[in-house]
Structure formats: C-alpha cells, structure tokens
Coordinates of C-alpha atoms in Angstrom, one line a residue:
M23 CA 62.1 -162.0 -87.9
S24 CA 58.9 -162.4 -89.9
R25 CA 59.1 -164.4 -93.1
A26 CA 57.2 -161.4 -94.7
A27 CA 59.8 -158.8 -93.6
W28 CA 60.1 -157.8 -97.3
Q29 CA 56.7 -156.0 -97.0
A30 CA 57.4 -152.2 -97.2
R31 CA 55.7 -148.9 -96.3
I32 CA 56.4 -146.1 -98.7
V33 CA 56.0 -142.4 -98.1
C34 CA 56.4 -139.7 -100.8
G35 CA 55.1 -136.2 -99.8
D36 CA 51.5 -136.7 -98.7
E37 CA 51.2 -140.1 -100.5
V38 CA 51.4 -143.3 -98.5
G39 CA 51.5 -146.7 -100.1
A40 CA 53.1 -150.1 -100.0
G41 CA 55.8 -152.0 -101.8
F42 CA 57.9 -155.1 -101.6
L43 CA 61.6 -155.9 -101.6
V44 CA 62.7 -157.9 -104.6
A45 CA 66.5 -157.6 -104.2
G46 CA 69.0 -156.2 -101.7
R47 CA 68.2 -152.6 -102.6
R48 CA 65.3 -152.8 -105.0
V49 CA 61.7 -152.2 -104.0
L50 CA 58.7 -152.5 -106.4
T51 CA 55.7 -150.2 -106.0
C52 CA 53.1 -148.2 -108.0
A53 CA 54.3 -145.2 -110.0
H54 CA 51.5 -143.1 -108.6
V55 CA 52.7 -143.7 -105.0
V56 CA 55.9 -141.9 -105.9
R57 CA 54.4 -139.4 -108.4
W58 CA 55.9 -136.5 -106.5
S59 CA 59.4 -138.0 -106.2
D60 CA 60.9 -135.0 -108.1
L61 CA 59.6 -132.7 -105.4
A62 CA 59.6 -134.8 -102.2
T63 CA 61.8 -137.4 -100.6
V64 CA 60.9 -141.0 -100.9
T65 CA 61.3 -143.0 -97.7
V66 CA 60.9 -146.7 -97.2
S67 CA 60.4 -148.6 -93.9
F68 CA 59.8 -152.3 -93.1
P69 CA 57.1 -152.8 -90.4
H70 CA 58.5 -156.3 -89.7
A71 CA 62.0 -155.0 -89.3
R72 CA 61.6 -151.7 -87.5
E73 CA 65.2 -151.7 -86.3
L74 CA 66.2 -150.7 -89.9
G75 CA 64.4 -147.4 -89.5
E76 CA 63.4 -145.2 -92.5
L77 CA 65.6 -145.5 -95.6
S78 CA 65.8 -143.0 -98.4
A79 CA 65.1 -144.2 -101.9
S80 CA 65.2 -143.0 -105.5
V81 CA 63.1 -144.0 -108.5
V82 CA 65.4 -145.9 -110.9
A83 CA 62.8 -147.3 -113.3
H84 CA 59.3 -146.2 -114.3
G85 CA 56.6 -147.9 -116.4
G86 CA 55.6 -144.8 -118.3
W87 CA 52.4 -144.1 -116.2
A88 CA 51.2 -140.7 -117.4
G89 CA 49.1 -139.6 -114.5
E90 CA 45.5 -140.8 -114.8
V91 CA 43.9 -143.8 -113.0
T92 CA 43.3 -145.7 -116.2
D93 CA 46.8 -145.0 -117.7
P94 CA 49.0 -148.1 -118.1
G95 CA 52.4 -148.6 -116.8
D96 CA 51.7 -147.8 -113.1
V97 CA 55.0 -149.5 -112.0
A98 CA 58.0 -148.0 -110.3
V99 CA 61.3 -149.5 -109.1
L100 CA 63.0 -147.9 -106.1
E101 CA 66.6 -148.2 -105.1
L102 CA 67.3 -147.9 -101.4
D103 CA 70.3 -145.9 -100.2
R104 CA 71.8 -149.1 -98.8
D105 CA 71.3 -152.9 -98.8
V106 CA 69.0 -154.3 -96.2
P107 CA 69.6 -157.8 -94.5
L108 CA 66.2 -159.1 -95.5
T109 CA 65.1 -162.0 -97.6
P110 CA 63.4 -160.6 -100.7
A111 CA 59.9 -161.6 -101.8
G112 CA 59.4 -164.9 -103.5
F113 CA 57.2 -165.3 -106.6
A114 CA 54.7 -167.8 -107.9
P115 CA 53.9 -168.4 -111.6
P116 CA 51.5 -165.5 -112.7
D117 CA 48.7 -167.8 -113.7
T118 CA 48.4 -169.1 -110.1
A119 CA 46.3 -166.1 -109.3
Y120 CA 43.6 -166.9 -111.7
T121 CA 43.6 -170.7 -111.9
E122 CA 40.3 -172.1 -110.7
P123 CA 39.5 -172.5 -107.9
Y124 CA 40.6 -168.9 -107.5
P125 CA 42.9 -168.7 -104.5
K126 CA 42.7 -166.2 -101.6
L127 CA 45.0 -163.2 -102.2
I128 CA 46.3 -161.3 -99.3
A129 CA 47.4 -157.6 -99.4
Y130 CA 49.3 -155.8 -96.7
G131 CA 48.6 -152.1 -96.8
F132 CA 48.8 -148.9 -94.8
P133 CA 45.4 -147.1 -94.9
E134 CA 44.9 -144.0 -92.7
G135 CA 45.3 -144.9 -89.0
Y136 CA 47.3 -148.1 -89.7
D137 CA 50.9 -147.0 -89.9
E138 CA 51.9 -150.5 -88.8
G139 CA 49.8 -152.0 -91.6
T140 CA 46.7 -154.1 -92.0
L141 CA 45.6 -157.0 -94.1
A142 CA 42.9 -157.3 -96.8
E143 CA 41.7 -160.6 -98.4
Y144 CA 40.6 -160.7 -102.0
Q145 CA 40.5 -162.9 -105.0
A146 CA 40.6 -162.5 -108.8
V147 CA 37.2 -162.4 -110.6
S148 CA 38.6 -164.0 -113.8
G149 CA 41.8 -164.6 -115.8
Q150 CA 40.5 -162.0 -118.3
L151 CA 42.6 -158.8 -118.2
I152 CA 40.9 -155.4 -118.2
A153 CA 42.3 -153.4 -121.1
D154 CA 45.2 -155.9 -121.4
E155 CA 46.6 -154.5 -118.1
W156 CA 44.7 -155.4 -114.9
L157 CA 43.1 -158.3 -113.1
E158 CA 39.8 -157.4 -111.3
L159 CA 39.7 -158.2 -107.6
V160 CA 36.7 -158.7 -105.3
A161 CA 36.6 -159.3 -101.6
W162 CA 37.1 -162.9 -100.4
N163 CA 34.1 -162.5 -98.2
G164 CA 31.5 -159.8 -97.4
Y165 CA 33.4 -158.2 -94.5
G166 CA 36.9 -157.3 -93.5
Q167 CA 39.2 -154.6 -94.7
P168 CA 38.4 -152.9 -98.0
L169 CA 41.1 -151.9 -100.5
V170 CA 41.5 -148.2 -99.9
A171 CA 44.2 -145.6 -100.2
G172 CA 47.4 -147.0 -98.7
F173 CA 47.2 -150.4 -100.3
S174 CA 48.6 -149.2 -103.7
G175 CA 51.8 -151.0 -104.4
S176 CA 51.1 -153.9 -102.0
A177 CA 52.0 -157.4 -103.0
A178 CA 49.1 -159.6 -103.8
T179 CA 50.2 -162.9 -102.1
L180 CA 49.0 -166.4 -101.9
P181 CA 48.4 -167.8 -98.4
D182 CA 51.9 -169.4 -98.6
G183 CA 53.4 -165.9 -99.0
R184 CA 54.4 -166.1 -102.7
V185 CA 53.7 -163.0 -104.7
V186 CA 51.4 -163.1 -107.8
G187 CA 50.9 -159.4 -108.5
M188 CA 50.7 -155.9 -107.2
V189 CA 47.6 -154.0 -106.1
S190 CA 47.3 -150.9 -108.2
A191 CA 43.8 -149.5 -107.9
A192 CA 41.1 -149.6 -105.3
S193 CA 37.4 -148.7 -105.1
G194 CA 36.9 -150.1 -101.7
T195 CA 34.1 -148.9 -99.5
P196 CA 32.0 -150.7 -96.9
E197 CA 29.4 -151.3 -99.7
V198 CA 31.7 -152.0 -102.7
R199 CA 34.8 -154.1 -102.1
K200 CA 36.6 -154.2 -105.4
G201 CA 40.1 -153.4 -106.7
R202 CA 42.6 -154.1 -109.4
M203 CA 46.0 -155.7 -109.5
L204 CA 48.8 -155.9 -112.1
P205 CA 49.8 -159.5 -112.6
L206 CA 53.5 -160.3 -112.7
D207 CA 53.7 -160.9 -116.5
V208 CA 52.2 -157.4 -117.1
M209 CA 54.6 -155.8 -114.6
A210 CA 57.5 -157.5 -116.5
R211 CA 56.6 -155.5 -119.6
Y212 CA 57.6 -152.3 -117.8
W213 CA 60.5 -153.7 -115.8
P214 CA 62.0 -156.7 -117.8
E215 CA 64.4 -157.6 -115.0
L216 CA 61.4 -159.0 -113.1
G217 CA 61.3 -161.8 -115.6
E218 CA 64.4 -163.3 -114.1
L219 CA 62.7 -163.7 -110.7
V220 CA 59.4 -165.1 -111.7
P221 CA 58.8 -168.8 -112.5
T222 CA 57.4 -169.1 -116.0
P223 CA 55.1 -172.0 -116.9
G224 CA 56.8 -174.3 -119.4
H225 CA 60.2 -172.7 -119.1
G226 CA 62.8 -174.1 -116.7
N227 CA 64.5 -172.0 -114.0
D228 CA 68.0 -172.7 -115.2
A229 CA 67.2 -171.6 -118.8
R230 CA 65.6 -168.5 -117.5
R231 CA 68.6 -167.5 -115.3
R232 CA 71.0 -168.2 -118.1
L233 CA 69.0 -166.0 -120.5
Y234 CA 69.1 -163.0 -118.2
A235 CA 72.8 -163.4 -117.4
L236 CA 73.4 -163.2 -121.2
L237 CA 71.1 -160.2 -121.5
R238 CA 73.2 -158.3 -119.0
R239 CA 76.3 -159.3 -120.9
A240 CA 74.8 -158.0 -124.1
A241 CA 73.7 -154.7 -122.6
A242 CA 75.4 -152.5 -125.2
D243 CA 76.4 -154.9 -128.0
P244 CA 75.1 -153.6 -131.4
V245 CA 75.7 -157.0 -133.1
C246 CA 72.7 -158.5 -131.4
D247 CA 69.5 -157.7 -133.4
P248 CA 66.4 -158.5 -131.3
D249 CA 64.1 -159.2 -134.3
R250 CA 66.5 -161.8 -135.7
L251 CA 67.0 -163.4 -132.4
Y252 CA 63.3 -163.7 -131.9
V253 CA 62.8 -165.4 -135.3
D254 CA 65.6 -167.8 -134.5
A255 CA 64.1 -168.6 -131.2
V256 CA 60.5 -169.3 -132.3
G257 CA 61.3 -170.9 -135.7
P258 CA 59.5 -170.7 -139.0
F259 CA 56.2 -171.9 -137.5
G260 CA 56.2 -169.9 -134.3
P261 CA 54.3 -166.7 -133.5
A262 CA 55.0 -164.0 -136.0
L263 CA 57.2 -161.0 -135.2
P264 CA 54.9 -158.4 -133.5
P265 CA 54.2 -155.3 -135.7
G266 CA 57.1 -152.9 -135.5
G267 CA 59.4 -155.5 -134.0
F268 CA 61.3 -155.1 -130.8
T269 CA 63.2 -152.1 -129.5
S270 CA 65.6 -154.0 -127.3
L271 CA 66.9 -157.5 -126.5
W272 CA 65.1 -157.3 -123.2
A273 CA 61.8 -156.7 -124.9
A274 CA 62.3 -159.6 -127.3
A275 CA 63.4 -161.9 -124.4
A276 CA 60.4 -161.0 -122.3
Y277 CA 58.0 -161.6 -125.2
V278 CA 59.6 -165.1 -125.7
Q279 CA 59.3 -165.8 -122.0
W280 CA 55.7 -164.7 -121.5
E281 CA 54.0 -165.0 -124.9
V282 CA 55.6 -168.0 -126.7
P283 CA 54.2 -171.3 -125.6
D284 CA 57.1 -173.4 -127.0
P285 CA 59.0 -174.6 -123.9
D286 CA 62.3 -174.6 -125.8
A287 CA 62.0 -171.1 -127.2
V288 CA 63.8 -169.5 -124.2
S289 CA 66.8 -171.9 -124.5
R290 CA 67.0 -171.3 -128.3
F291 CA 67.0 -167.5 -127.7
A292 CA 69.8 -167.8 -125.1
D293 CA 71.8 -170.2 -127.3
R294 CA 71.8 -167.9 -130.3
L295 CA 72.5 -164.9 -128.1
R296 CA 75.5 -166.6 -126.6
E297 CA 76.8 -167.6 -130.1
L298 CA 76.7 -163.9 -131.2
L299 CA 78.4 -162.7 -128.1
D300 CA 81.1 -165.3 -128.2
G301 CA 81.7 -164.5 -131.9
A302 CA 82.0 -160.8 -131.1
A303 CA 84.4 -161.4 -128.3
A304 CA 86.6 -163.6 -130.5
R305 CA 87.0 -161.0 -133.2
P306 CA 90.3 -159.1 -132.9
P307 CA 90.0 -155.4 -132.0
Q308 CA 90.2 -152.9 -134.8
S309 CA 93.2 -150.7 -135.1
P310 CA 93.1 -147.9 -134.3
P311 CA 90.3 -148.6 -131.7
P312 CA 87.1 -146.8 -132.6
P313 CA 85.8 -144.1 -130.3
A314 CA 83.3 -145.4 -127.7
A315 CA 79.9 -144.2 -128.6
S316 CA 78.7 -145.3 -125.2
A317 CA 81.0 -142.6 -123.7
W318 CA 78.1 -140.2 -124.2
S319 CA 75.6 -140.3 -121.4
P320 CA 72.3 -139.1 -122.8
V321 CA 69.7 -137.0 -121.0
V322 CA 66.6 -137.8 -123.0
V323 CA 63.6 -135.4 -123.5
E324 CA 60.8 -137.3 -125.3
I325 CA 57.9 -135.3 -126.5
D326 CA 54.8 -136.8 -128.3
H327 CA 51.1 -136.2 -128.7
S328 CA 49.2 -137.3 -125.6
G329 CA 46.0 -138.3 -127.5
A330 CA 44.0 -136.1 -125.1
G331 CA 43.6 -133.2 -127.6
P332 CA 45.5 -131.3 -130.2
D333 CA 47.2 -129.0 -127.7
Q334 CA 48.1 -131.8 -125.2
V335 CA 51.5 -133.5 -125.2
T336 CA 53.2 -136.1 -123.1
V337 CA 56.8 -135.2 -122.0
E338 CA 59.2 -137.6 -120.4
V339 CA 62.7 -136.8 -119.2
S340 CA 65.2 -139.5 -118.2
A341 CA 68.9 -140.0 -117.8
Y342 CA 71.1 -142.9 -118.9
R343 CA 73.7 -144.2 -116.5
D344 CA 75.7 -147.5 -116.9
G345 CA 73.5 -148.3 -119.9
L346 CA 70.3 -148.1 -117.9
R347 CA 67.5 -145.5 -118.2
R348 CA 66.7 -143.6 -115.0
P349 CA 63.3 -141.7 -115.3
V350 CA 63.3 -138.2 -113.9
G351 CA 59.8 -137.0 -114.7
A352 CA 56.8 -137.6 -116.9
C353 CA 53.8 -135.3 -117.4
R354 CA 50.9 -134.5 -119.7
L355 CA 50.6 -130.8 -120.3
P356 CA 49.7 -128.2 -123.0
R357 CA 52.3 -127.4 -125.6
T358 CA 52.8 -124.0 -124.1
G359 CA 54.0 -125.6 -120.9
V360 CA 56.6 -127.9 -122.4
R361 CA 59.6 -125.5 -122.3
A362 CA 59.2 -124.6 -118.6
Y363 CA 58.8 -128.3 -117.7
V364 CA 61.9 -129.3 -119.6
Q365 CA 64.0 -126.5 -118.1
N366 CA 63.1 -127.7 -114.6
R367 CA 63.9 -131.4 -115.4
I368 CA 67.1 -131.3 -117.5
D369 CA 69.2 -130.0 -114.7
E370 CA 67.8 -132.7 -112.4
A371 CA 68.5 -135.4 -115.0
V372 CA 72.1 -134.3 -115.3
A373 CA 72.5 -134.9 -111.6
H374 CA 71.8 -138.6 -112.2
L375 CA 74.8 -139.0 -114.4
S376 CA 78.1 -140.3 -113.2
P377 CA 80.6 -137.5 -112.2
D378 CA 82.9 -138.1 -115.2
A379 CA 80.1 -138.6 -117.8
D380 CA 80.0 -136.7 -121.1
E381 CA 76.4 -135.5 -121.1
L382 CA 74.4 -135.4 -124.3
V383 CA 71.0 -133.7 -124.3
T384 CA 68.8 -135.6 -126.8
F385 CA 65.4 -134.4 -127.8
V386 CA 63.3 -137.3 -129.2
L387 CA 60.6 -135.5 -131.1
S388 CA 57.6 -136.2 -133.3
R389 CA 58.3 -135.2 -136.9
E390 CA 56.5 -131.8 -136.7
W391 CA 58.6 -130.8 -133.8
L392 CA 62.0 -131.6 -135.4
N393 CA 62.6 -128.0 -136.4
E394 CA 61.8 -126.6 -133.0
A395 CA 64.4 -124.2 -131.6
V396 CA 65.3 -126.4 -128.6
A397 CA 68.9 -125.3 -128.8
H398 CA 67.8 -121.7 -128.1
W399 CA 65.6 -122.6 -125.1
E400 CA 67.1 -121.0 -122.0
C401 CA 68.5 -123.3 -119.3
S402 CA 66.1 -122.0 -116.7
A403 CA 64.2 -118.9 -115.6
E404 CA 67.4 -117.9 -113.6
D405 CA 69.9 -118.8 -116.3
S406 CA 69.5 -117.3 -119.8
T407 CA 72.2 -119.5 -121.4
P408 CA 70.8 -121.3 -124.4
L409 CA 70.6 -125.1 -123.8
G410 CA 72.6 -125.5 -127.1
C411 CA 75.4 -123.4 -125.5
A412 CA 75.4 -125.3 -122.2
Y413 CA 75.4 -128.9 -123.4
P414 CA 76.1 -130.9 -126.6
L415 CA 72.5 -131.0 -127.8
V416 CA 70.9 -133.1 -130.6
V417 CA 67.5 -134.0 -131.9
T418 CA 66.2 -137.2 -133.3
D419 CA 62.9 -138.4 -134.9
R420 CA 60.8 -140.4 -132.5
A421 CA 59.6 -142.9 -135.2
R422 CA 63.2 -143.4 -136.3
H423 CA 64.3 -143.8 -132.7
R424 CA 61.9 -146.7 -132.2
S425 CA 62.3 -148.4 -135.6
G426 CA 63.9 -151.8 -135.2
R427 CA 65.1 -151.8 -138.8
L428 CA 66.8 -148.4 -138.6
R429 CA 68.3 -149.1 -135.2
H430 CA 69.9 -152.3 -136.6
Q431 CA 71.1 -150.6 -139.8
L432 CA 72.4 -147.5 -138.0
G433 CA 74.4 -149.7 -135.6
K434 CA 76.2 -151.3 -138.6
K435 CA 76.7 -147.9 -140.1
W436 CA 78.4 -146.6 -137.0
Q437 CA 80.8 -149.5 -136.9
K438 CA 82.0 -148.3 -140.3
L439 CA 82.1 -144.7 -139.4
D440 CA 84.1 -145.4 -136.2
S441 CA 86.9 -146.9 -138.2
G442 CA 87.5 -143.7 -140.3
G443 CA 87.9 -140.0 -139.9
G444 CA 85.4 -137.4 -141.0
A445 CA 82.4 -138.3 -143.1
E446 CA 81.6 -137.0 -146.5
V447 CA 78.9 -134.4 -146.6
H448 CA 76.1 -135.4 -149.0
R449 CA 74.5 -132.1 -150.0
V450 CA 70.8 -131.6 -150.6
E451 CA 70.6 -128.2 -152.3
C452 CA 68.0 -125.5 -151.9
G453 CA 65.4 -126.0 -154.6
T454 CA 67.0 -129.2 -155.8
R455 CA 65.5 -130.9 -158.9
E456 CA 66.6 -134.3 -157.7
R457 CA 63.6 -136.6 -157.2
P458 CA 63.3 -138.1 -153.7
P459 CA 63.8 -141.7 -155.0
S460 CA 67.0 -140.6 -156.6
L461 CA 68.2 -139.1 -153.4
R462 CA 67.4 -142.3 -151.6
K463 CA 69.5 -144.2 -154.1
R464 CA 72.3 -141.7 -153.8
L465 CA 72.4 -142.0 -150.0
W466 CA 72.3 -145.8 -150.1
D467 CA 74.9 -146.1 -152.9
G468 CA 77.2 -143.6 -151.3
D469 CA 76.9 -145.4 -147.9
A470 CA 76.2 -141.9 -146.6
G471 CA 77.1 -141.1 -143.0
L472 CA 76.1 -137.5 -143.1
A473 CA 73.5 -135.6 -145.1
A474 CA 73.1 -131.8 -145.1
F475 CA 70.1 -129.8 -146.3
A476 CA 70.2 -126.3 -147.5
A477 CA 66.6 -125.6 -146.3
P478 CA 64.5 -126.6 -143.2
P479 CA 62.2 -129.6 -143.3
A480 CA 59.1 -127.6 -144.3
Q481 CA 60.8 -126.4 -147.5
A482 CA 62.1 -129.8 -148.6
R483 CA 59.6 -132.1 -146.9
Q484 CA 59.8 -135.1 -149.3
H485 CA 63.6 -135.0 -149.4
F486 CA 63.9 -134.6 -145.7
E487 CA 61.6 -137.7 -145.1
V488 CA 64.0 -139.7 -147.3
G489 CA 66.8 -138.7 -145.0
L490 CA 64.9 -139.9 -142.0
T491 CA 64.0 -143.3 -143.5
V492 CA 67.5 -144.3 -144.7
P493 CA 70.3 -145.3 -142.2
V494 CA 72.1 -142.0 -142.4
P495 CA 73.2 -141.3 -138.8
V496 CA 73.6 -137.5 -139.1
L497 CA 71.4 -134.9 -140.7
L498 CA 72.1 -131.2 -140.5
W499 CA 70.0 -128.2 -141.7
P500 CA 69.4 -124.5 -141.0
R501 CA 66.2 -123.9 -139.0
T502 CA 65.4 -120.9 -141.1
G503 CA 65.6 -121.2 -144.9
C504 CA 66.1 -119.2 -148.0
P505 CA 63.7 -116.2 -148.2
G506 CA 63.0 -117.1 -151.8
T507 CA 59.7 -118.8 -152.5
A508 CA 60.1 -120.1 -156.0
H509 CA 62.8 -122.7 -155.3
G510 CA 64.1 -124.3 -158.4
D511 CA 62.7 -121.6 -160.7
T512 CA 64.2 -118.1 -160.5
D513 CA 65.3 -117.5 -156.9
C514 CA 67.5 -120.6 -156.3
Q515 CA 69.0 -122.9 -158.8
G516 CA 69.9 -126.2 -157.3
G517 CA 72.9 -127.6 -159.1
P518 CA 75.9 -129.8 -158.1
H519 CA 77.2 -127.0 -155.9
G520 CA 74.1 -124.9 -155.5
D521 CA 73.5 -121.2 -156.3
P522 CA 76.3 -119.1 -154.8
T523 CA 73.7 -116.3 -154.2
C524 CA 71.4 -118.6 -152.2
P525 CA 71.8 -118.5 -148.4
G526 CA 71.1 -122.2 -148.3
S527 CA 74.0 -123.0 -150.6
A528 CA 76.2 -120.7 -148.6
F529 CA 75.2 -122.5 -145.5
L530 CA 76.2 -125.8 -147.0
D531 CA 79.6 -124.4 -148.1
Q532 CA 80.4 -123.1 -144.6
L533 CA 79.2 -126.3 -143.0
A534 CA 81.2 -128.6 -145.3
A535 CA 84.4 -126.6 -144.6
S536 CA 83.7 -126.7 -140.8
L537 CA 83.3 -130.5 -140.8
V538 CA 86.5 -131.5 -142.5
G539 CA 88.2 -134.1 -140.4
V540 CA 85.6 -134.1 -137.6
P541 CA 84.7 -137.7 -136.6
P542 CA 80.9 -138.2 -136.6
A543 CA 81.0 -139.4 -133.0
E544 CA 82.4 -136.0 -132.1
L545 CA 79.8 -133.9 -134.0
P546 CA 77.6 -133.1 -130.9
R547 CA 80.7 -131.5 -129.2
H548 CA 81.7 -129.8 -132.5
V549 CA 78.3 -128.3 -133.0
L550 CA 78.3 -127.1 -129.4
S551 CA 81.5 -125.2 -130.3
L552 CA 79.8 -123.7 -133.4
R553 CA 76.8 -122.6 -131.4
L554 CA 79.1 -120.9 -128.9
T555 CA 80.9 -119.1 -131.7
A556 CA 77.7 -117.9 -133.3
D557 CA 76.3 -116.8 -129.9
A558 CA 79.5 -114.8 -129.2
A559 CA 79.6 -113.1 -132.7
D560 CA 79.1 -109.4 -133.0
E561 CA 76.0 -110.1 -135.0
P562 CA 74.8 -113.5 -133.7
D563 CA 71.7 -113.6 -136.0
A564 CA 73.9 -113.2 -139.1
H565 CA 76.3 -116.0 -138.2
W566 CA 75.8 -119.0 -140.5
A567 CA 75.6 -121.5 -137.6
R568 CA 73.1 -119.5 -135.5
D569 CA 70.2 -121.8 -136.4
L570 CA 72.1 -125.0 -137.1
Q571 CA 70.0 -128.1 -136.2
L572 CA 71.7 -131.4 -135.7
L573 CA 69.9 -134.8 -135.9
W574 CA 72.5 -137.3 -134.5
D575 CA 71.4 -140.9 -134.1
D576 CA 73.6 -143.6 -132.5
P577 CA 71.5 -146.4 -131.1
R578 CA 74.5 -147.6 -129.1
C579 CA 74.0 -144.7 -126.7
F580 CA 70.6 -146.1 -125.8
A581 CA 71.5 -149.6 -124.9
E582 CA 68.3 -150.2 -122.9
T583 CA 65.1 -148.9 -124.3
T584 CA 61.9 -149.2 -122.3
A585 CA 58.3 -149.1 -123.2
S586 CA 57.3 -146.1 -125.2
L587 CA 55.4 -143.2 -123.8
H588 CA 51.8 -144.2 -123.2
S589 CA 48.9 -142.2 -124.3
P590 CA 46.7 -141.2 -121.4
V591 CA 43.6 -142.0 -123.4
G592 CA 42.8 -145.4 -124.8

C-alpha cells in the first residue's frame, strides 16, 4: 500500500476537493469544500486504498469561514463513519515550507477529469503571510499542472512526504500559476488539536504530548484560568497577555506553543496545569454534591454584525457534545433572513446531541439584540410552537460570553451557587433613583447570583450595562416595559419595593415569588415551564411571564470555545 495512502478525495454535492487523514477517523480539508454539508452528503475516498470504497463523513469542527474567498478560517475537520486501517499523514515543522532555499511542495488534487488524482509542484514565495493567514505559492517551474478547482484541501508536502500546510485557494491557469496555502501553525488556530501532531521548533515532542494530554483532562475544569496559566508560563519578562486574553485553555496553550520563543514555556504551562488539576482532584467532594452544569448540552446560535453593511449579520449555529463544539452552519445574510435560517438549523443541531442530553438553546447576541423576542420565534414554517415553549432557551451577551475576566469570575460564582438552594433576587426597580455605580457596589457586596429588572434594557440602559459587566450569572427582565414615560417622576416611583401600581414592580413581585427555592442551575427549565403556562393562559398577552427574558451564563457549559465569528470583510 502506498506510503501516501492518507491522501483523500472529498465530494460534497457538486464540490470536489482533497483532504488528508490525520487520525483513525479524522480528515482535514477546506471549509469551502464542504460548504453544502448541511444539504448534501459528504463522502471520502482514498485513491491509494480503493478497497475501502466511499466512506460517509460529518463536519465536526469548523474554522469559522464565512463564505468569501478572502475570509479567514477556511478549515474543516471531518469525522469518518468508521476507522480506516491507514497510517495518518506525518508533519514537518511549519517553518520548513519557507526556509531558504525554499523547498519543492507537492499537492495531490482532483481537478475535473482526474478522479484518480494528479500532482502539482509549487513553492512558497516568502515566509511573509498574506493578511496573517496564507502563504503565497508559485509554480516550481513554468509547466506542469496548475492549481485549479479540485486541489482545495490537498496537503502541501515536502518531497519526503511530510505535510507543511494545506492548499486553500488557487488562481491557476496556463498563463498564471499561483495559489495559496494555510501553514500548519495558522491551521492550528482553528483546530487546536492539530498542535499535538506538529513538531514545534524549540519545543520537545514529549513536552508537547504531555501538554495536550493535560488539556484533554482539563476539558471542563473551571479552576484552570487560561490567562493566569499563560502568565505563569511566560514569566514576568515574556510576551504580554494578548488584548482580551484567552477564551480557553486550548487557545492559551496554542499561543504558547506557536508564538512564545522560550523553549521552556510549554513545559511550564503543562507543569502549572498539572498542579491545578491534581489539587482539584485532591479536594474532598462537597456535600451535597452540586448539580452538574455540564449536564446541559447547549445548542448555540451566535449572531453578530458581519462588517459588510448595517443590514448584514453573520449567524453561526453549533451543538456541544462531550464538551466539544460541533458546527452545524454558518452564513452571512440580511437581518430579515436570520429567523428562517435559525429555524432550519436548530432542529439539525439538536440531532447532533447525545440521545440522553438535556438540550439548552443559547442565543449569543450582540447587545442591541438582547431584547429580541427569540423565545417567540416559531420552531419552523411547519411548526408554530414558540422556541421558548419547545426548549429551555436563554440568551447571553456576546461580549460577556467572550470575556476572559467574566468567564473566570462567573465560574467561581457558580461554584458558590451550586452549594446552595435558590438565589436571592436583587431587584432593579422601574425608574430607580439608584446610581449605576451604587448598583454595581450592591451587586458585588451582595455576592449577587441573580438580578431582576423591572424594565427592558432600553429603559434602564446604564443599570442594565452594570448587570452585564459584573459576574452575576442570571439576569431577568420583561421584554416590554411600563407604559409610563416619566420614570422616577410621576408615573413610577422606584423605592425599596417599587410602586405597586407599576407593571414593572408587579412583574418583580410575581417573579420573586416564582423563583423561591429554584436552584440557579435549573432556571432554564423553570422558565420553560413559566413560558408554557403563559402560552396556555386564557389571555396569554396578559400573563406576567409572557415576555420574560432570561440571560443565563454558565461558562462551564461551554468547556471548549473556538475562534470567534470572523467578519467577512477585513
């Protein structure tokens, strides 16, 4: 059997491309090769092992590619329906591709008319990345096979067969023989597990393997703060923490592996991580044992500005299973098309969950969308059931969801909340005279786990932003507010218990009574029950919980975070 039996041909609808086996069931390719995987079957075959036939595959990881040629993150990981008895590809250090004299790079692709495959010979122009993403390729000589459709996803290999990157774009014609490839260290940004397979200049193989074994062990451990681990690893004189910090241990580890020149940094990161994990394992269990937040299996709908215009947004739908994020679909579209797109993808995302999973539909929204009536969106064109009456459904703020500080602080807060019963409701009255800094102090001093607002965000904007920027895991509010316009003057008098004539204060009274004894971890299920009750009432629109919005934020449910949605424009 050929030593390059790991070379793969991939078909998805009308798209044909290449890929390469990196583990018993995992194949790497370009995201654009499998762009129609939500509509068409993905099949993988191995030209050097034809006896295996065609294998079905599913997309299990996605780099966030948004659909345009120049969008970053054009990486997808496929999982075959069974293991194959083939030796996976081997890798060379990434800089081998662009160390002078630039070596010949060979790509095995499947252009039209070459179902069995054909070879193209290229080389890097320079070690300079294009837009911090691609290496430019030019033909090794003036003749031979150009890089055309069918080469996307092919491994760029050295003459000895080791992989140094992946062909992602081609502009090959008989006159112009150019292309682009993603080097391995860039690919690892989008699929951090690749870092375990790739030799890293200056870092030993044993240290690298030990690091990734510890990362798998730490998949859902909230005691491991990635920012602090990074600082411990690089020391006081190492590279500064990147702006915004790290959203996951995997991201921090990859940054240490690829961006920190100190050869001992990987070992220090691994040593500190092991200390934290061993210390957590040695602690006696709490009694009674806290409810497992990871029991929730999120289906995540992330919506953000695309950067292509005020009406254009990027939507990404994914499902979490076994602590790993499984992308279902990503698209850039007008705001008016979001609801229909989400309706089509949520049902598909739920199918990715394990059979006994407790699904949790989570909308990760930019701040101006937080009051959107997503719980009232219908399940589909054929099913008029509101989403909020079909699933436990919550929202969260996108900036908060990606804040390293708040993820760390919220993790600690949940450890406290899990050991108790219901959480005290910290009320923010309609027309409150409390200054926002005073509210911030009250929520901190009271170690608040739950804050409830009598009015929607637009009517209490400064107070609401305080709630979003302190580690309060749960915020609740009515989507529609008090009809009064002179809050704090004549219509509503915000006092310790509000104005009994104000609908906002009445909402808080009803909410507080409803939440007595309900553990915060169970609030998504409890709010589902409230929404069902309101929907079944004789006058649904008059029920106090009809427009109840729940922001529920437990970082432990999202043990693995990937790169954020990428804007399709620079």
